[in-house]
C-alpha positions as MATLAB code, in Angstrom:
seq = 'XXXXXXXXXXXXXXXXXXXXXXXXXXXXXXXXXXXXXXXXXXXXXXXXXXXXXXXXXXXXXXXXXXXXXXXXXXXXXXXXXXXXXXXXXXXXXXXXXXXXXXXXXXXXXXXXXXXXXXXXXXXXXXXXXXXXXXXXXXXXXXXXXXXXXXXXXXXXXXXXXXXXXXXXXXXXXXXXXXXXXXXXXXXXXXXXXXXXXXXXXXXXXXXXXXXXXXXXXXXXXXXXXXXXXXXXXXXXXXXXXXXXXXXXXXXXXXXXXXXXXXXXXXXXXXXXXXXXXXXXXXXXXXXXXXXXXXXXXXXXXXXXXXXXXXXXXXXXXXXXXXXXXXXXXXXXXXXXXXXXXXXXXXXXXXXXXXXXXXXXXXXXXXXXXXXXXXXXXXXXXXXXXXXXXXXXXXXXXXXXXXXXXXXXXXXXXXXXXXXXXXXXXXXXXXXXXXXXXXXXXXXXXXXXXXXXXXXXXXXXXXXXX';
ca = [
      15.357   -2.303   -3.246;
      13.364   -1.185   -7.026;
      14.939   -0.377  -10.025;
      12.529    0.993  -12.325;
      14.687    1.729  -16.155;
      12.788    2.401  -20.156;
      14.039   -0.201  -22.256;
      10.866   -2.177  -23.991;
      11.520   -5.672  -23.680;
      11.500   -6.045  -27.788;
      14.063   -4.117  -27.630;
      16.270   -6.558  -25.289;
      14.388   -9.588  -26.877;
      16.420   -8.650  -30.704;
      19.141   -8.807  -29.142;
      18.884  -12.161  -26.601;
      17.877  -14.882  -29.370;
      17.528  -17.267  -26.265;
      14.478  -15.928  -25.789;
      12.821  -15.066  -29.346;
      11.773  -11.784  -30.453;
       9.216   -9.367  -29.275;
       7.244   -6.856  -31.465;
       7.429   -3.635  -28.825;
       8.537   -0.912  -29.963;
      11.861    1.051  -28.652;
      10.597    3.662  -26.493;
      13.432    7.053  -27.204;
      15.782    7.977  -24.665;
      15.148   11.922  -24.674;
      12.348   13.087  -23.262;
      10.953   15.518  -21.139;
       8.154   16.652  -18.979;
       8.650   19.794  -19.366;
       5.849   21.972  -21.700;
       2.946   20.302  -19.663;
      -0.128   22.434  -20.554;
      -3.404   20.151  -18.886;
      -5.246   21.441  -16.705;
      -4.654   21.451  -12.721;
      -5.468   18.422  -10.765;
      -9.369   18.172   -9.484;
      -9.181   19.550   -4.892;
     -11.977   17.909   -3.999;
     -12.593   14.689   -3.340;
     -15.857   14.382   -5.469;
     -14.049   15.535   -7.793;
     -10.582   12.802   -7.666;
     -14.000   10.104   -7.478;
     -14.843   11.299  -11.097;
     -12.242   10.788  -12.443;
     -12.668    7.125  -11.730;
     -15.772    4.481  -10.614;
     -15.254    3.123   -8.016;
     -15.014   -0.864   -7.941;
     -17.700   -3.173   -8.072;
     -16.128   -5.009   -4.618;
     -16.768   -1.123   -3.143;
     -19.453   -0.233   -3.609;
     -21.069   -3.675   -3.302;
     -19.924   -2.737    0.137;
     -21.364   -0.225    3.104;
     -19.315    1.709    3.920;
     -19.668    3.769    7.185;
     -21.600    7.094    6.223;
     -24.250    3.868    4.649;
     -24.249    3.047    7.944;
     -26.196    5.978    9.727;
     -28.406    6.035    6.553;
     -29.185    2.340    7.841;
     -29.667    3.338   11.512;
     -30.128    4.860   14.535;
     -26.292    5.380   15.533;
     -27.421    7.231   18.948;
     -26.186    5.372   21.785;
     -25.804    2.355   19.568;
     -21.883    0.755   20.470;
     -20.014    1.247   17.315;
     -16.687   -1.283   17.522;
     -14.994    0.647   15.203;
     -11.779   -2.080   14.162;
      -8.214    0.363   13.157;
      -4.764    0.141   13.136;
      -2.257    2.075   16.739;
       0.637    0.813   15.797;
       2.834    3.020   15.696;
       6.363    3.467   16.685;
       7.481    4.212   19.958;
      10.697    5.989   21.594;
      12.966    4.362   23.380;
      11.100    5.805   26.468;
       8.165    3.087   25.041;
       6.074    5.578   25.818;
       6.295    8.795   23.450;
       5.133    8.163   19.944;
       7.068    9.271   17.481;
       4.928    9.370   14.365;
       0.730    9.795   15.045;
      -0.089    9.342   11.566;
      -2.055    5.950   12.236;
      -3.684    8.069   15.091;
      -4.425   10.766   12.683;
      -5.765    7.942   10.393;
      -9.264    7.212   12.732;
     -10.048   10.854   12.782;
     -12.454   11.033   10.090;
     -14.727    7.468   10.271;
     -14.031    7.295   14.664;
     -15.684   11.520   14.467;
     -18.080   11.228   12.127;
     -19.866    8.190   14.756;
     -19.303    9.871   17.602;
     -21.323   13.595   15.942;
     -23.497    9.971   15.091;
     -24.366   10.147   18.811;
     -22.332    6.645   18.439;
     -20.497    5.794   21.373;
     -16.771    3.634   19.719;
     -15.207    1.117   20.689;
     -11.609    0.943   19.703;
      -9.529   -2.208   18.785;
      -6.411   -3.585   17.487;
      -3.478   -4.841   17.387;
       0.216   -4.055   18.917;
       3.113   -5.256   17.776;
       3.221   -9.134   17.246;
       3.063  -10.542   21.371;
       2.032  -13.574   19.834;
      -0.397  -14.604   22.835;
       1.558  -13.511   25.320;
       0.994   -9.599   28.365;
       4.204   -7.829   27.559;
       3.246   -4.754   29.941;
       5.583   -2.329   27.976;
       7.059   -1.742   24.480;
       6.472   -2.115   20.626;
       4.536   -6.040   21.608;
       2.836   -4.604   24.322;
      -0.291   -2.448   26.172;
      -1.577    0.280   24.191;
      -1.836    2.618   27.317;
       1.512    5.322   24.875;
      -1.244    6.076   22.809;
      -4.112    7.207   24.553;
      -3.386   10.659   25.193;
      -2.548   11.503   22.070;
      -6.307    9.811   20.709;
      -8.014   12.026   23.881;
      -6.241   14.891   21.902;
      -7.198   14.033   18.985;
     -10.567   13.183   19.493;
     -11.347   15.727   21.960;
     -12.374   13.347   23.958;
     -11.810   11.405   27.426;
     -10.643    7.669   26.021;
     -11.099    5.377   29.071;
      -8.581    1.830   27.964;
      -9.297   -1.036   28.938;
      -7.316   -3.986   29.945;
      -8.377   -6.674   28.829;
     -10.517   -7.577   24.977;
     -13.256   -9.466   26.008;
     -15.173  -10.125   29.268;
     -17.156   -8.897   31.752;
     -15.579   -7.037   33.528;
     -14.670   -5.185   29.325;
     -18.914   -6.145   28.989;
     -19.967   -4.576   31.959;
     -17.629   -1.035   30.073;
     -20.070   -1.339   27.794;
     -22.919   -1.464   28.225;
     -22.297    2.515   30.320;
     -21.480    3.824   27.916;
     -23.773    6.629   27.027;
     -23.861    8.839   23.351;
     -20.051   10.076   22.158;
     -18.109    7.669   25.027;
     -15.265    6.039   23.426;
     -13.503    3.506   25.279;
      -9.831    1.477   24.060;
      -9.766   -2.546   24.382;
      -6.481   -3.702   25.373;
      -4.163   -5.439   22.685;
      -5.813   -7.659   20.814;
      -2.777  -10.038   19.592;
      -2.342  -10.308   23.297;
      -5.391  -13.716   22.288;
      -3.412  -16.133   21.067;
      -6.786  -17.195   18.644;
      -6.972  -13.343   17.088;
      -4.397  -14.282   14.277;
      -6.103  -17.944   13.788;
      -9.533  -16.322   13.500;
     -10.565  -17.981   16.882;
     -14.429  -17.469   17.907;
     -14.709  -17.470   20.535;
     -12.598  -14.357   20.630;
     -14.589  -13.318   17.864;
     -18.158  -13.802   19.468;
     -16.471  -12.211   23.101;
     -15.501   -8.996   20.382;
     -18.628   -8.413   19.496;
     -20.885   -9.198   22.751;
     -20.061   -5.426   23.721;
     -20.732   -4.014   20.531;
     -24.506   -3.543   17.935;
     -22.143   -2.258   15.152;
     -18.605   -2.858   13.095;
     -17.036   -1.101   11.198;
     -13.595   -2.378   10.101;
     -11.171    0.427    9.428;
      -7.223   -1.293    8.904;
      -6.743   -1.396    5.881;
      -3.529   -2.954    6.956;
      -4.052   -5.345    8.616;
      -7.428   -6.357    6.029;
      -5.922   -9.051    3.986;
      -5.575  -10.386    7.242;
      -8.887  -12.470    8.143;
      -7.716  -12.473   12.696;
     -10.683  -12.020   14.274;
     -10.913   -8.183   15.064;
     -11.082   -8.086   11.210;
     -12.918  -10.732    9.454;
     -14.326  -13.191   12.205;
     -16.189  -10.727   14.290;
     -18.825   -9.162   11.678;
     -20.603  -12.638   12.539;
     -21.479  -11.963   15.813;
     -23.109   -8.047   15.071;
     -26.006   -6.986   13.338;
     -24.696   -4.811   10.395;
     -21.102   -4.548    9.811;
     -19.202   -1.151    7.268;
     -16.270    0.300    5.765;
     -14.588    3.511    7.528;
     -13.039    6.276    5.741;
      -9.985    4.060    5.677;
     -11.078    1.317    4.001;
     -13.851    2.399    1.551;
     -11.090    5.252    0.041;
      -8.988    2.385   -0.341;
     -11.364    0.164   -1.989;
     -11.692    3.888   -4.586;
      -8.670    3.959   -5.309;
      -6.751    1.049   -5.185;
      -9.909   -1.505   -7.182;
     -11.496    1.913   -9.200;
      -8.628    3.176   -9.743;
      -7.027    0.178  -11.357;
     -10.444   -2.193  -12.120;
     -12.453    0.613  -14.112;
      -8.828    3.492  -15.045;
      -9.304    6.643  -16.733;
      -6.405    5.324  -19.686;
      -3.756    4.877  -20.353;
      -3.102    2.846  -17.563;
       0.871    2.593  -16.327;
       2.326    0.470  -13.256;
       5.529    0.831  -12.220;
       6.175   -2.247  -10.229;
      10.017   -2.571   -7.867;
      10.830   -4.561   -5.347;
      14.072   -6.138   -4.614;
      12.709   -9.923   -5.891;
      11.071  -11.371   -8.700;
       9.472  -13.597   -6.094;
       7.737  -11.155   -4.756;
       5.682   -9.419   -6.988;
       5.055  -12.286   -9.581;
       0.772  -12.513   -8.822;
       0.733   -8.397   -8.725;
       2.951   -8.354  -11.886;
       0.825  -11.037  -13.461;
      -2.347   -8.904  -12.039;
      -0.731   -6.099  -14.059;
      -0.714   -7.224  -17.215;
      -4.235   -7.943  -17.729;
      -5.442   -4.299  -16.797;
      -2.852   -2.175  -17.803;
      -1.164   -0.292  -20.953;
       2.350    0.013  -20.199;
       4.236   -1.469  -16.588;
       7.567   -0.041  -15.454;
       9.650   -2.282  -14.094;
      12.662   -1.442  -11.948;
      14.665   -2.453   -8.254;
      16.566   -5.634   -7.821;
      14.242   -8.174   -9.092;
      15.364   -5.924  -12.946;
      18.157   -8.039  -12.722;
      16.437  -11.893  -13.118;
      14.764  -10.206  -16.023;
      17.903   -9.475  -17.652;
      19.266  -12.870  -16.879;
      16.208  -14.057  -18.285;
      17.424  -12.136  -21.569;
      20.937  -13.755  -22.230;
      22.881  -10.477  -20.772;
      25.880  -10.360  -18.043;
      24.895   -9.109  -14.731;
      28.550   -8.882  -12.393;
      27.398   -9.007   -9.402;
      23.973   -8.161   -9.548;
      21.175   -9.652   -6.979;
      19.591  -11.934   -9.268;
      17.271  -15.485   -8.238;
      18.300  -17.279  -10.090;
      14.961  -20.353   -9.655;
      12.660  -17.719  -11.082;
      15.071  -16.652  -14.571;
      11.898  -19.263  -16.023;
       9.642  -17.610  -15.131;
      10.999  -14.188  -15.968;
      10.750  -14.991  -19.509;
       7.340  -15.749  -18.745;
       5.927  -12.577  -17.488;
       8.013  -10.726  -21.007;
       6.518  -13.366  -23.539;
       3.187  -13.030  -21.762;
       3.285   -8.747  -21.878;
       4.609   -9.172  -25.548;
       1.198  -11.856  -26.415;
      -1.169   -9.351  -25.064;
      -0.545   -6.245  -26.340;
       0.496   -4.527  -22.673;
       4.213   -2.486  -22.754;
       6.267   -4.170  -20.622;
       9.321   -1.783  -19.987;
      13.030   -2.719  -18.379;
      15.612   -0.177  -17.869;
      18.666    0.765  -20.179;
      20.069    2.094  -17.590;
      21.501    1.526  -14.754;
      23.921    3.065  -12.128;
      26.642    0.334  -11.352;
      28.521    0.209   -7.836;
      31.851   -1.968   -6.954;
      29.699   -2.928   -3.338;
      27.340   -2.566   -2.189;
      27.959    1.272   -0.029;
      26.972    4.462    0.362;
      30.308    5.465   -0.029;
      30.761    2.477   -3.194;
      32.841    4.210   -6.162;
      30.131    4.675   -9.181;
      29.640    4.432  -12.834;
      26.238    4.446  -15.387;
      26.775    1.605  -17.400;
      23.946    0.715  -19.674;
      22.321   -2.670  -19.090;
      24.429   -4.330  -21.842;
      27.724   -3.291  -20.420;
      27.731   -5.367  -16.708;
      30.498   -7.143  -15.667;
      32.919   -8.531  -13.249;
      32.167   -7.300   -9.199;
      29.879   -4.231  -10.185;
      26.059   -4.333   -9.337;
      23.854   -2.075  -10.602;
      21.887   -0.066   -7.311;
      19.695    2.343   -9.053;
      18.382    3.422  -12.269;
      20.684    5.478  -14.822;
      19.741    9.109  -16.745;
      18.517    7.648  -20.370;
      15.495    5.496  -18.061;
      15.451    7.684  -16.095;
      13.801   11.125  -19.463;
      12.241    7.364  -20.303;
      10.123    6.667  -17.644;
       9.783   10.027  -17.634;
       7.656    9.642  -21.065;
       5.652    6.824  -20.439;
       4.028    7.962  -17.034;
       3.785   11.569  -18.465;
       1.654    9.569  -21.625;
      -0.371    8.117  -18.272;
      -3.792    9.021  -16.764;
      -3.311    6.771  -14.166;
      -0.647    5.602  -12.338;
      -0.277    2.780   -9.887;
       3.268    2.729   -7.758;
       4.614   -0.264   -5.541;
       7.720   -0.005   -5.181;
      11.090    2.087   -5.020;
      13.834    2.162   -8.387;
      16.401    2.086   -6.366;
      18.674    1.396   -3.046;
      17.369    4.865   -1.406;
      18.583    4.240    1.955;
      21.726    5.771    0.408;
      21.845    8.576   -1.709;
      24.095    7.975   -4.249;
      21.351    5.769   -5.448;
      18.371    8.041   -4.629;
      18.351    9.588   -7.070;
      15.845    7.775   -9.916;
      13.321    7.010   -7.132;
      12.897   10.851   -5.633;
      12.439   11.629  -10.218;
      10.167    8.606  -10.264;
       8.480   10.258   -7.125;
       8.538   14.038   -8.393;
       7.358   12.927  -11.797;
       4.210   11.931  -10.029;
       3.961   14.662   -8.018;
       4.082   16.704  -11.248;
       1.136   14.014  -13.243;
      -1.280   15.621  -10.449;
      -0.430   18.259   -9.928;
       0.007   19.870  -14.174;
      -2.372   17.534  -15.115;
      -4.783   15.479  -13.419;
      -3.404   12.504  -13.294;
      -4.605    9.872  -10.989;
      -0.976    8.508   -8.428;
      -1.372    6.334   -6.407;
       2.232    5.324   -3.883;
       0.188    1.549   -3.726;
       1.983    1.227    0.410;
       5.509    0.597    1.892;
       8.577    1.482    0.417;
       7.376    3.083   -2.563;
       5.346    5.273    0.442;
       8.538    5.453    2.873;
      10.626    6.963   -0.298;
       7.389    9.387   -1.427;
       7.027   10.601    1.932;
      10.834   11.986    2.615;
      10.981   13.369   -0.786;
       7.830   16.032    0.776;
       5.556   14.668   -2.122;
       3.027   12.390    0.379;
       0.664   15.510   -0.022;
       1.264   16.018   -3.405;
      -0.055   12.921   -5.457;
      -3.729   10.628   -5.285;
      -3.710    8.684   -2.744;
      -1.001    6.564   -0.730;
      -2.265    3.464    0.746;
      -1.626    2.571    4.383;
      -1.034   -0.954    4.058;
       1.214   -2.501    1.886;
       0.933   -6.349    2.299;
      -3.307   -5.802    1.569;
      -2.643   -3.277   -1.443;
      -0.250   -6.038   -2.890;
      -2.763   -8.362   -2.857;
      -5.294   -5.924   -4.342;
      -3.153   -5.461   -6.728;
      -3.095   -9.201   -7.243;
      -7.366   -9.188   -7.948;
      -7.379  -11.659   -3.836;
      -9.969  -10.685   -1.866;
      -9.857   -9.186    1.559;
     -10.746  -11.644    4.683;
     -11.582   -8.304    6.342;
     -13.781   -6.926    3.801;
     -16.050   -9.497    2.629;
     -16.572   -9.992    6.111;
     -18.884   -6.259    5.612;
     -22.325   -6.387    5.495;
     -23.072   -5.832    1.482;
     -25.356   -3.039    0.260;
];
């Protein structure tokens, strides 16, 4: 879970002699986003793009429209790497959430409109090289009926990814056909970027379009290796949008840029926090990891979550923020519980007043007000990680309030708000605000690595402009 908190590190340093003093000033607690008079948020994609520049990374790689400008796609086979990992009902047949299926439609329809034959390619679960007939690690058959509806054509599903039989079907495709390959992870070599599997996939198509952002951080045969075996490789609409938002908004933002980072453990977010300290004006920290920072400051944290081996690193991150002049903000109050349970006794306390068997499970009201002020002051906000144990109703308020703040920032004054994958996405959707923010990332690990400044293999493999 993720706790967000409104106390600048400086005030905490002043109270903790073991870490030294910070030049940051304490933020007043009583703040409100009421009386926002800025213009309404833009509604068109073009208007959003005017708020920030696309990063060099996204501009340097060919996208699907650029591919159509370079070559005539009519009658050509285009291998399209997508993410068809949808949840299934207990019957192992019924798709219970078609979000990922709907996400592939814009790129697929664009290619079909250009007269291309589309060969869809995806993994499904983690079969680990075994052929599994049904279930979440099985064949891709369950997605076919819904794909037929969404694409408006009959999808021809085959039972393998490579080989003579698959090649024969691919070679007989005619203008506007759609073919679906079998689960790529039925081959052990898929996750090892096996050259033979990549070459086999390349034999099926003239061009490759990568539109599975959620797996773009993996150097697999179907995400990266295959690009070496086709004429040109391009980013689909979904991938291109992720690059523009996650890279463009962070590398060349409309400032001030604020990042909200939550999560249970400091260890999982270290690289992204370090990277954001080089780019952001303000970083708001939350989640269970805040207690590791409090321990570095010498506070009693009671029974709260802590990573003892990360205490020194937390101290180093606070010092780095001070040196760079970045406002690193920790919560000033938290919602405590005497057990990790929705039925536990609860109380609100200052972070300096935690003791005994009490543990922090959400940010407190003072922190929420401080976060509201910092978000109101920012024109670009990136959020990764919920503010508390939002799955339990007594500890969901901080997360829901932050989600509403971001939605209001976009709707009322046109701020760019980006939800960077993972639990934050679930929290925003749970609050019914998924369509109220600028962008919701489709990849957890991929979005984190992009924010860390890493080059994603599935992007690096694409043709340069």
